Coordinates of C-alpha atoms in Angstrom, one line a residue:
M4 CA 97.2 93.1 -19.9
S5 CA 100.7 94.3 -20.6
K6 CA 102.1 94.9 -24.0
L7 CA 104.4 91.9 -23.6
S8 CA 101.4 89.6 -23.2
H9 CA 99.4 91.2 -25.9
A10 CA 97.8 88.5 -28.1
Q11 CA 99.0 88.0 -31.7
W12 CA 97.4 86.5 -34.8
S13 CA 98.8 83.1 -35.5
S14 CA 99.4 83.8 -39.2
R15 CA 98.8 86.5 -41.9
L16 CA 96.1 84.3 -43.4
T17 CA 94.0 84.2 -40.3
F18 CA 94.4 87.9 -39.9
I19 CA 93.2 88.4 -43.5
L20 CA 90.2 86.1 -42.9
A21 CA 89.4 88.0 -39.7
A22 CA 89.7 91.4 -41.3
T23 CA 87.7 90.3 -44.3
G24 CA 85.1 88.7 -42.1
S25 CA 84.7 92.1 -40.3
A26 CA 84.4 93.9 -43.6
V27 CA 82.1 91.3 -45.1
G28 CA 78.8 91.8 -43.3
L29 CA 75.2 92.9 -43.8
G30 CA 76.7 95.8 -45.8
N31 CA 77.8 93.4 -48.5
I32 CA 75.0 91.0 -48.6
W33 CA 72.1 93.3 -47.6
K34 CA 73.1 96.9 -48.3
F35 CA 75.4 96.7 -51.4
P36 CA 72.9 95.0 -53.7
Y37 CA 70.0 97.4 -52.9
M38 CA 72.3 100.4 -53.3
V39 CA 73.4 99.2 -56.7
G40 CA 69.7 98.8 -57.6
D41 CA 68.8 102.3 -56.2
S42 CA 71.8 104.0 -57.8
G43 CA 71.9 103.0 -61.4
G44 CA 73.8 99.8 -61.5
A45 CA 77.2 99.8 -63.2
A46 CA 77.8 103.5 -62.7
F47 CA 77.6 103.1 -58.9
V48 CA 79.8 100.0 -59.0
A49 CA 82.6 101.9 -61.0
V50 CA 82.6 104.9 -58.6
Y51 CA 82.5 102.5 -55.6
L52 CA 85.6 100.7 -56.8
L53 CA 87.4 104.0 -57.3
C54 CA 86.4 105.2 -53.8
I55 CA 87.5 101.9 -52.2
A56 CA 91.0 102.5 -53.7
L57 CA 91.4 106.2 -52.9
V58 CA 89.5 106.5 -49.6
G59 CA 89.0 103.0 -48.1
L60 CA 92.5 101.6 -48.6
P61 CA 94.5 104.5 -47.0
I62 CA 92.3 104.7 -44.0
L63 CA 92.4 101.0 -43.5
V64 CA 96.2 101.0 -43.6
A65 CA 96.3 104.0 -41.2
E66 CA 94.1 102.2 -38.6
W67 CA 96.1 99.0 -38.8
L68 CA 99.3 101.0 -38.4
I69 CA 98.0 102.8 -35.3
G70 CA 97.0 99.5 -33.8
R71 CA 100.2 97.7 -34.5
R72 CA 102.4 100.5 -33.3
G73 CA 100.4 101.0 -30.1
Q74 CA 100.0 97.3 -29.3
N75 CA 97.0 98.3 -27.2
N76 CA 93.3 99.1 -27.3
P77 CA 92.4 102.0 -29.8
A78 CA 92.2 104.7 -27.0
N79 CA 95.5 103.8 -25.4
A80 CA 97.2 103.3 -28.7
M81 CA 96.2 106.8 -30.0
G82 CA 97.2 108.4 -26.7
D83 CA 100.6 106.7 -26.5
L84 CA 101.5 107.4 -30.2
A85 CA 100.5 111.0 -29.8
K86 CA 102.7 111.4 -26.7
G87 CA 105.6 109.8 -28.6
A88 CA 105.1 112.3 -31.4
G89 CA 105.1 115.2 -29.0
Q90 CA 101.4 115.8 -29.3
P91 CA 98.8 116.0 -26.5
R92 CA 97.2 112.7 -25.4
I93 CA 93.8 114.2 -26.2
W94 CA 94.3 112.3 -29.5
M95 CA 93.2 109.2 -27.5
L96 CA 89.6 110.6 -27.9
V97 CA 89.8 109.4 -31.5
G98 CA 90.2 105.8 -30.2
V99 CA 87.5 106.3 -27.6
S100 CA 85.2 107.5 -30.4
G101 CA 85.9 104.4 -32.4
I102 CA 85.2 102.1 -29.4
L103 CA 82.0 104.0 -28.7
G104 CA 80.9 103.7 -32.3
A105 CA 81.5 99.9 -32.3
F106 CA 79.5 99.5 -29.0
L107 CA 76.6 101.6 -30.3
I108 CA 76.5 99.9 -33.8
L109 CA 76.6 96.4 -32.3
S110 CA 73.6 97.2 -30.1
F111 CA 71.3 97.6 -33.1
Y112 CA 73.3 95.4 -35.5
S113 CA 72.5 92.5 -33.2
V114 CA 68.8 93.3 -33.6
I115 CA 69.1 92.9 -37.4
G116 CA 71.2 89.7 -36.7
G117 CA 68.1 88.5 -34.8
W118 CA 65.9 89.2 -37.8
S119 CA 68.2 87.1 -39.9
L120 CA 68.0 84.2 -37.4
Y121 CA 64.2 84.5 -37.5
Y122 CA 64.1 84.5 -41.3
T123 CA 66.4 81.4 -41.4
L124 CA 63.9 79.6 -39.1
S125 CA 61.0 80.9 -41.2
S126 CA 62.7 79.4 -44.3
V127 CA 62.9 76.0 -42.7
T128 CA 59.2 76.0 -41.7
G129 CA 58.0 77.1 -45.1
A130 CA 56.6 80.4 -43.9
F131 CA 57.3 82.1 -47.3
S132 CA 55.6 79.3 -49.4
G133 CA 52.7 80.5 -51.5
Q134 CA 52.6 84.0 -49.9
D135 CA 51.7 87.1 -51.9
A136 CA 53.2 90.5 -51.3
D137 CA 50.7 91.3 -48.5
G138 CA 51.5 88.1 -46.7
I139 CA 55.2 88.7 -46.8
N140 CA 54.7 92.2 -45.6
A141 CA 52.6 91.0 -42.8
L142 CA 55.3 88.5 -41.8
F143 CA 57.9 91.3 -41.6
T144 CA 55.6 93.8 -39.8
G145 CA 54.4 91.1 -37.4
M146 CA 58.0 90.3 -36.5
L147 CA 58.8 94.0 -35.8
G148 CA 55.6 94.4 -33.8
N149 CA 56.5 91.5 -31.5
P150 CA 59.0 92.6 -28.8
G151 CA 59.3 89.2 -27.3
L152 CA 60.2 87.6 -30.6
L153 CA 62.7 90.4 -31.3
L154 CA 64.2 90.0 -27.8
I155 CA 64.7 86.2 -28.4
G156 CA 66.5 86.8 -31.7
H157 CA 68.6 89.6 -30.3
S158 CA 69.6 87.6 -27.3
I159 CA 70.5 84.4 -29.2
F160 CA 72.6 86.4 -31.6
M161 CA 74.4 88.2 -28.8
L162 CA 75.0 85.0 -26.9
L163 CA 76.7 83.5 -30.1
V164 CA 78.9 86.7 -30.4
I165 CA 79.8 86.7 -26.7
G166 CA 80.7 83.0 -26.7
I167 CA 83.0 83.4 -29.7
V168 CA 84.8 86.6 -28.5
A169 CA 85.2 85.3 -24.9
R170 CA 87.5 82.5 -26.2
G171 CA 90.1 85.1 -27.2
V172 CA 92.0 85.9 -30.4
T173 CA 93.3 82.4 -31.3
K174 CA 90.5 80.1 -30.2
G175 CA 87.6 82.6 -30.6
L176 CA 88.1 85.0 -33.4
E177 CA 90.4 82.8 -35.5
G178 CA 88.4 79.7 -34.9
A179 CA 85.2 81.4 -35.9
V180 CA 86.5 83.0 -39.1
R181 CA 88.2 79.8 -40.2
T182 CA 84.8 78.2 -40.2
L183 CA 82.4 80.9 -41.1
M184 CA 84.3 82.5 -44.0
P185 CA 84.7 79.4 -46.1
A186 CA 81.0 78.5 -45.4
L187 CA 80.0 82.0 -46.5
G188 CA 82.0 81.6 -49.7
V189 CA 80.4 78.2 -50.5
L190 CA 76.9 79.5 -49.9
L191 CA 77.5 82.5 -52.1
L192 CA 78.8 80.4 -54.9
V193 CA 75.9 78.0 -54.7
L194 CA 73.4 80.9 -54.9
V195 CA 75.3 82.3 -57.9
G196 CA 75.1 78.8 -59.5
Y197 CA 71.3 78.9 -59.0
G198 CA 71.3 82.4 -60.6
M199 CA 72.9 81.0 -63.7
T200 CA 69.9 78.6 -64.1
T201 CA 67.3 81.4 -64.0
G202 CA 67.8 82.6 -67.6
H203 CA 68.5 86.1 -66.2
F204 CA 72.1 85.8 -65.2
G205 CA 73.3 87.7 -68.3
E206 CA 70.8 90.5 -67.5
A207 CA 72.3 90.7 -64.0
V208 CA 75.8 90.9 -65.3
G209 CA 74.9 93.6 -67.7
F210 CA 73.1 95.6 -65.1
M211 CA 76.1 95.5 -62.8
F212 CA 79.0 96.0 -65.3
N213 CA 77.7 97.7 -68.5
L214 CA 78.6 101.3 -67.8
D215 CA 76.0 104.1 -68.4
F216 CA 77.6 107.3 -67.3
G217 CA 74.3 109.1 -68.0
K218 CA 73.1 107.6 -64.7
L219 CA 76.1 109.2 -62.9
D220 CA 75.3 112.2 -60.7
G221 CA 76.4 113.7 -57.4
G222 CA 74.0 111.5 -55.4
V223 CA 75.4 108.3 -56.9
V224 CA 79.0 109.5 -56.3
L225 CA 78.3 110.3 -52.6
A226 CA 76.4 107.1 -52.1
A227 CA 79.3 105.1 -53.5
M228 CA 81.8 106.9 -51.4
G229 CA 79.8 106.4 -48.3
Q230 CA 79.4 102.7 -49.0
A231 CA 83.1 102.3 -49.7
F232 CA 83.9 103.9 -46.4
F233 CA 81.5 101.9 -44.2
T234 CA 81.9 98.5 -45.9
L235 CA 85.5 98.2 -44.6
S236 CA 84.6 98.6 -40.9
L237 CA 86.4 101.9 -40.8
G238 CA 86.1 104.4 -37.9
M239 CA 84.8 101.8 -35.5
G240 CA 88.0 101.0 -33.6
I241 CA 87.8 97.5 -35.2
M242 CA 90.8 97.7 -37.5
M243 CA 92.9 99.5 -34.8
A244 CA 92.1 96.6 -32.4
Y245 CA 92.8 94.0 -35.0
G246 CA 96.0 95.8 -36.0
S247 CA 97.2 95.6 -32.3
Y248 CA 97.4 91.8 -32.7
L249 CA 99.7 92.1 -35.8
G250 CA 103.4 91.5 -35.9
Q251 CA 105.9 93.6 -37.7
E252 CA 106.5 91.0 -40.4
V253 CA 103.1 91.7 -42.0
N254 CA 103.1 94.1 -45.0
L255 CA 100.2 96.4 -44.2
L256 CA 99.7 97.7 -47.8
K257 CA 99.7 94.3 -49.5
T258 CA 97.4 92.8 -46.8
A259 CA 95.0 95.8 -47.1
R260 CA 94.9 95.2 -50.9
T261 CA 94.0 91.6 -50.3
V262 CA 91.3 92.3 -47.8
I263 CA 89.8 95.0 -50.0
I264 CA 89.8 92.7 -53.1
L265 CA 88.1 89.9 -51.1
D266 CA 85.5 92.3 -49.5
T267 CA 84.7 93.8 -52.9
L268 CA 84.5 90.4 -54.5
V269 CA 82.0 89.2 -52.0
A270 CA 79.8 92.4 -52.5
L271 CA 79.9 91.9 -56.3
V272 CA 79.2 88.1 -56.1
A273 CA 76.3 88.9 -53.7
G274 CA 74.9 91.1 -56.5
L275 CA 75.3 88.3 -59.0
A276 CA 73.5 86.0 -56.6
I277 CA 70.6 88.3 -55.9
F278 CA 69.9 90.2 -59.1
P279 CA 69.1 87.1 -61.3
I280 CA 66.4 86.2 -58.7
V281 CA 65.1 89.7 -58.8
F282 CA 64.9 89.8 -62.6
A283 CA 63.5 86.3 -62.9
N284 CA 60.6 87.2 -60.6
G285 CA 60.0 90.7 -61.9
L286 CA 60.8 92.3 -58.6
D287 CA 61.5 95.9 -57.9
L288 CA 65.2 96.7 -58.2
S289 CA 65.0 99.8 -56.1
S290 CA 63.0 98.4 -53.2
G291 CA 65.7 99.6 -50.8
P292 CA 66.4 97.8 -47.5
G293 CA 63.2 95.7 -48.0
L294 CA 65.0 93.9 -50.9
I295 CA 66.3 91.3 -48.4
F296 CA 63.5 91.0 -45.9
V297 CA 60.4 91.6 -48.1
T298 CA 61.2 91.3 -51.8
L299 CA 63.4 88.2 -51.8
P300 CA 61.2 86.1 -49.4
L301 CA 58.3 86.8 -51.8
A302 CA 60.4 85.2 -54.6
F303 CA 61.6 82.3 -52.4
G304 CA 58.0 81.5 -51.5
N305 CA 56.9 81.2 -55.1
M306 CA 59.7 79.3 -56.8
G307 CA 60.7 75.7 -57.1
G308 CA 63.2 74.8 -54.4
G309 CA 62.5 78.1 -52.7
I310 CA 62.6 76.6 -49.2
I311 CA 66.2 75.3 -49.7
L312 CA 67.3 78.5 -51.5
G313 CA 65.7 80.7 -48.8
L314 CA 67.4 78.7 -46.1
M315 CA 70.8 79.0 -47.8
F316 CA 70.4 82.7 -48.3
F317 CA 69.4 83.6 -44.8
L318 CA 72.2 81.3 -43.4
L319 CA 74.6 83.3 -45.6
L320 CA 73.2 86.5 -44.2
T321 CA 73.5 85.2 -40.6
F322 CA 77.1 84.1 -41.1
A323 CA 78.0 87.5 -42.6
A324 CA 76.3 89.3 -39.6
L325 CA 78.2 87.1 -37.1
T326 CA 81.7 87.8 -38.6
S327 CA 81.0 91.5 -38.4
A328 CA 79.4 91.4 -35.0
I329 CA 82.4 89.6 -33.3
S330 CA 84.7 92.3 -34.8
L331 CA 82.4 95.0 -33.4
L332 CA 82.6 93.5 -29.9
E333 CA 86.4 93.0 -30.0
P334 CA 87.5 96.7 -29.6
V335 CA 85.1 97.1 -26.7
V336 CA 86.4 94.0 -25.0
E337 CA 90.0 94.9 -25.6
F338 CA 89.4 98.3 -24.0
V339 CA 87.7 96.9 -20.9
E340 CA 90.3 94.1 -20.5
E341 CA 93.2 96.5 -20.7
R342 CA 91.7 99.2 -18.5
T343 CA 90.3 97.0 -15.7
P344 CA 91.5 94.0 -13.7
L345 CA 88.9 91.8 -15.5
S346 CA 89.9 88.6 -17.4
R347 CA 89.1 88.1 -21.0
V348 CA 85.9 86.3 -20.2
G349 CA 84.9 88.9 -17.6
A350 CA 85.6 91.8 -20.0
T351 CA 83.6 90.0 -22.7
L352 CA 80.6 89.4 -20.4
V353 CA 80.6 93.1 -19.2
A354 CA 80.9 94.5 -22.7
G355 CA 78.4 91.9 -24.2
V356 CA 75.7 92.4 -21.6
A357 CA 76.0 96.2 -21.8
T358 CA 75.6 96.0 -25.6
W359 CA 72.7 93.5 -25.3
A360 CA 70.9 95.9 -22.8
L361 CA 71.2 98.9 -25.1
G362 CA 70.0 96.7 -28.0
I363 CA 66.7 96.1 -26.1
S364 CA 66.0 99.8 -26.4
A365 CA 66.7 99.6 -30.1
L366 CA 64.3 96.7 -30.7
L367 CA 61.6 98.3 -28.6
A368 CA 61.7 101.3 -31.0
F369 CA 59.7 99.2 -33.5
N370 CA 56.8 98.5 -31.1
V371 CA 56.4 99.5 -27.4
W372 CA 58.7 102.6 -27.7
S373 CA 57.7 103.6 -31.2
D374 CA 56.6 107.0 -29.9
V375 CA 59.8 107.7 -28.0
L376 CA 61.8 110.1 -30.1
I377 CA 65.4 111.5 -29.8
F378 CA 65.9 114.6 -32.0
G379 CA 63.0 113.3 -34.1
F380 CA 64.3 109.7 -34.5
N381 CA 63.2 106.5 -32.8
V382 CA 66.0 104.8 -30.7
F383 CA 67.0 102.4 -33.5
D384 CA 67.3 105.2 -36.1
F385 CA 69.0 107.5 -33.7
L386 CA 71.8 105.0 -33.0
D387 CA 72.1 104.3 -36.7
T388 CA 72.3 108.0 -37.6
L389 CA 74.6 109.0 -34.7
T390 CA 77.2 106.4 -35.7
S391 CA 76.9 106.3 -39.5
K392 CA 76.7 110.1 -40.1
Y393 CA 78.8 111.4 -37.2
L394 CA 81.0 109.1 -35.2
L395 CA 82.4 106.8 -38.0
P396 CA 83.3 109.5 -40.6
L397 CA 84.9 111.7 -37.9
T398 CA 86.9 108.9 -36.4
G399 CA 88.1 107.7 -39.8
L400 CA 89.0 111.2 -40.8
M401 CA 91.0 111.8 -37.6
A402 CA 92.8 108.5 -38.0
I403 CA 94.1 109.2 -41.5
V404 CA 94.9 112.8 -40.5
F405 CA 96.9 111.5 -37.5
V406 CA 99.0 109.1 -39.6
A407 CA 99.5 111.5 -42.5
W408 CA 100.2 114.7 -40.6
V409 CA 101.2 113.8 -37.0
L410 CA 103.3 110.7 -37.2
D411 CA 106.8 111.0 -38.5
R412 CA 106.5 110.8 -42.3
D413 CA 109.8 108.9 -42.9
S414 CA 108.9 106.3 -40.3
V415 CA 105.5 105.7 -41.9
R416 CA 107.2 105.4 -45.3
R417 CA 109.7 102.8 -44.0
E418 CA 107.0 100.8 -42.2
L419 CA 104.8 100.7 -45.4
G420 CA 107.8 99.8 -47.6
F421 CA 107.5 102.7 -50.0
G422 CA 110.0 103.8 -52.6
D423 CA 110.1 107.5 -53.8
T424 CA 107.1 107.2 -56.2
G425 CA 105.0 105.2 -53.8
A426 CA 105.8 107.6 -51.0
M427 CA 104.7 110.5 -53.1
I428 CA 101.4 108.8 -54.1
W429 CA 100.7 107.9 -50.4
T430 CA 101.4 111.4 -49.3
I431 CA 98.9 112.9 -51.8
V432 CA 96.2 110.3 -51.2
S433 CA 96.5 110.2 -47.4
R434 CA 97.0 113.9 -46.8
F435 CA 94.5 115.2 -49.3
V436 CA 92.4 112.8 -51.3
A437 CA 91.1 110.5 -48.5
P438 CA 90.4 113.3 -46.0
I439 CA 88.6 115.4 -48.6
G440 CA 86.5 112.3 -49.6
V441 CA 85.5 111.7 -46.0
V442 CA 84.6 115.3 -45.5
A443 CA 82.5 115.2 -48.6
V444 CA 80.5 112.2 -47.4
F445 CA 80.2 113.8 -43.9
V446 CA 78.9 117.2 -45.2
S447 CA 76.5 115.6 -47.7
S448 CA 75.1 113.3 -45.0
L449 CA 74.3 116.4 -42.9

């Protein structure tokens, strides 16, 4: 595909919906609430918001800027811009790293998407009703121990993702987010409305927003910074790919602020939907990842209207997983489409089937291949660790370094519409604050 025929978003609104849909995923609905519970509530939320502004926003803008200037897949965009700046094309490896990260993440993310589909069906059939903790645990471990069941969920989820992405930017990505994002918003608000009827909504609000800096320590700060970085889909090639479909008329900084506000709002509202249920049922706040797949189903199974509430919650989780998954496949498809003679549909099938195949090894890690270890990790955990602790932070770090130190500073200033004060703040944050923040997360994770 030549640059002249490179697809474009039909409007700024649809781009905002798509970028927000990418950012709003399992990280908001699944990970954010349990991290708040694990890390002391409001203290974590306050640091998270600060990190979003100082680390997340500049890297998000940097990745969009690279994509829009390059009008190409992340690898080619980085290589072309580096050459134009008189630098070696080896910078394209940053784009390759992002694409590889997206490919690897989607392979196991789709497995979790399959879990969400299974739990949605389980809600409908009343599988949670009347269950005690042992029964809910047995449901979860039984699912993980059944490779056929996991394969069906993983395959259906990937088929949905491939079907959406194959339709292209306008019909596929835009059509999906125009439907899924409003539906996600409505489901969240209904769940918050239910939370208000539990008698524990005020307790949830206090837990999330009454600051207690006595709970603030280095671990909380690093956890908040890591969540801020990963929730925005940074370092995965996604935002570079999405940026390549942007026109020059879009103000990157204002749009980034809008996306970050929406993404953060969804995470906070998810907390307000989940914590009243947790408090009302005397559940464990710090139950970690099991909060969604073990703790909440226990509550749904033993409350009035739990079948409907559980169905709505797991539909919400599935919609959030889908919006992120289509964005993870997009940079891989864009790369294949622009580097091979394949059509959009052909590139999507190749990329999607390869991702699906790798995902099979990830789901087998919970059962048949549970004894297969790579550097001490099973396949699922290895893919998760490789991407979250290595590929993503390194790719995000190099993207902000490239924009802040390699590209012409005056041209970046003009493109972002800065005055003197804004340019000074951008220089400090992009050259020093954001890179140091990413390095801190990277080093701590090691």
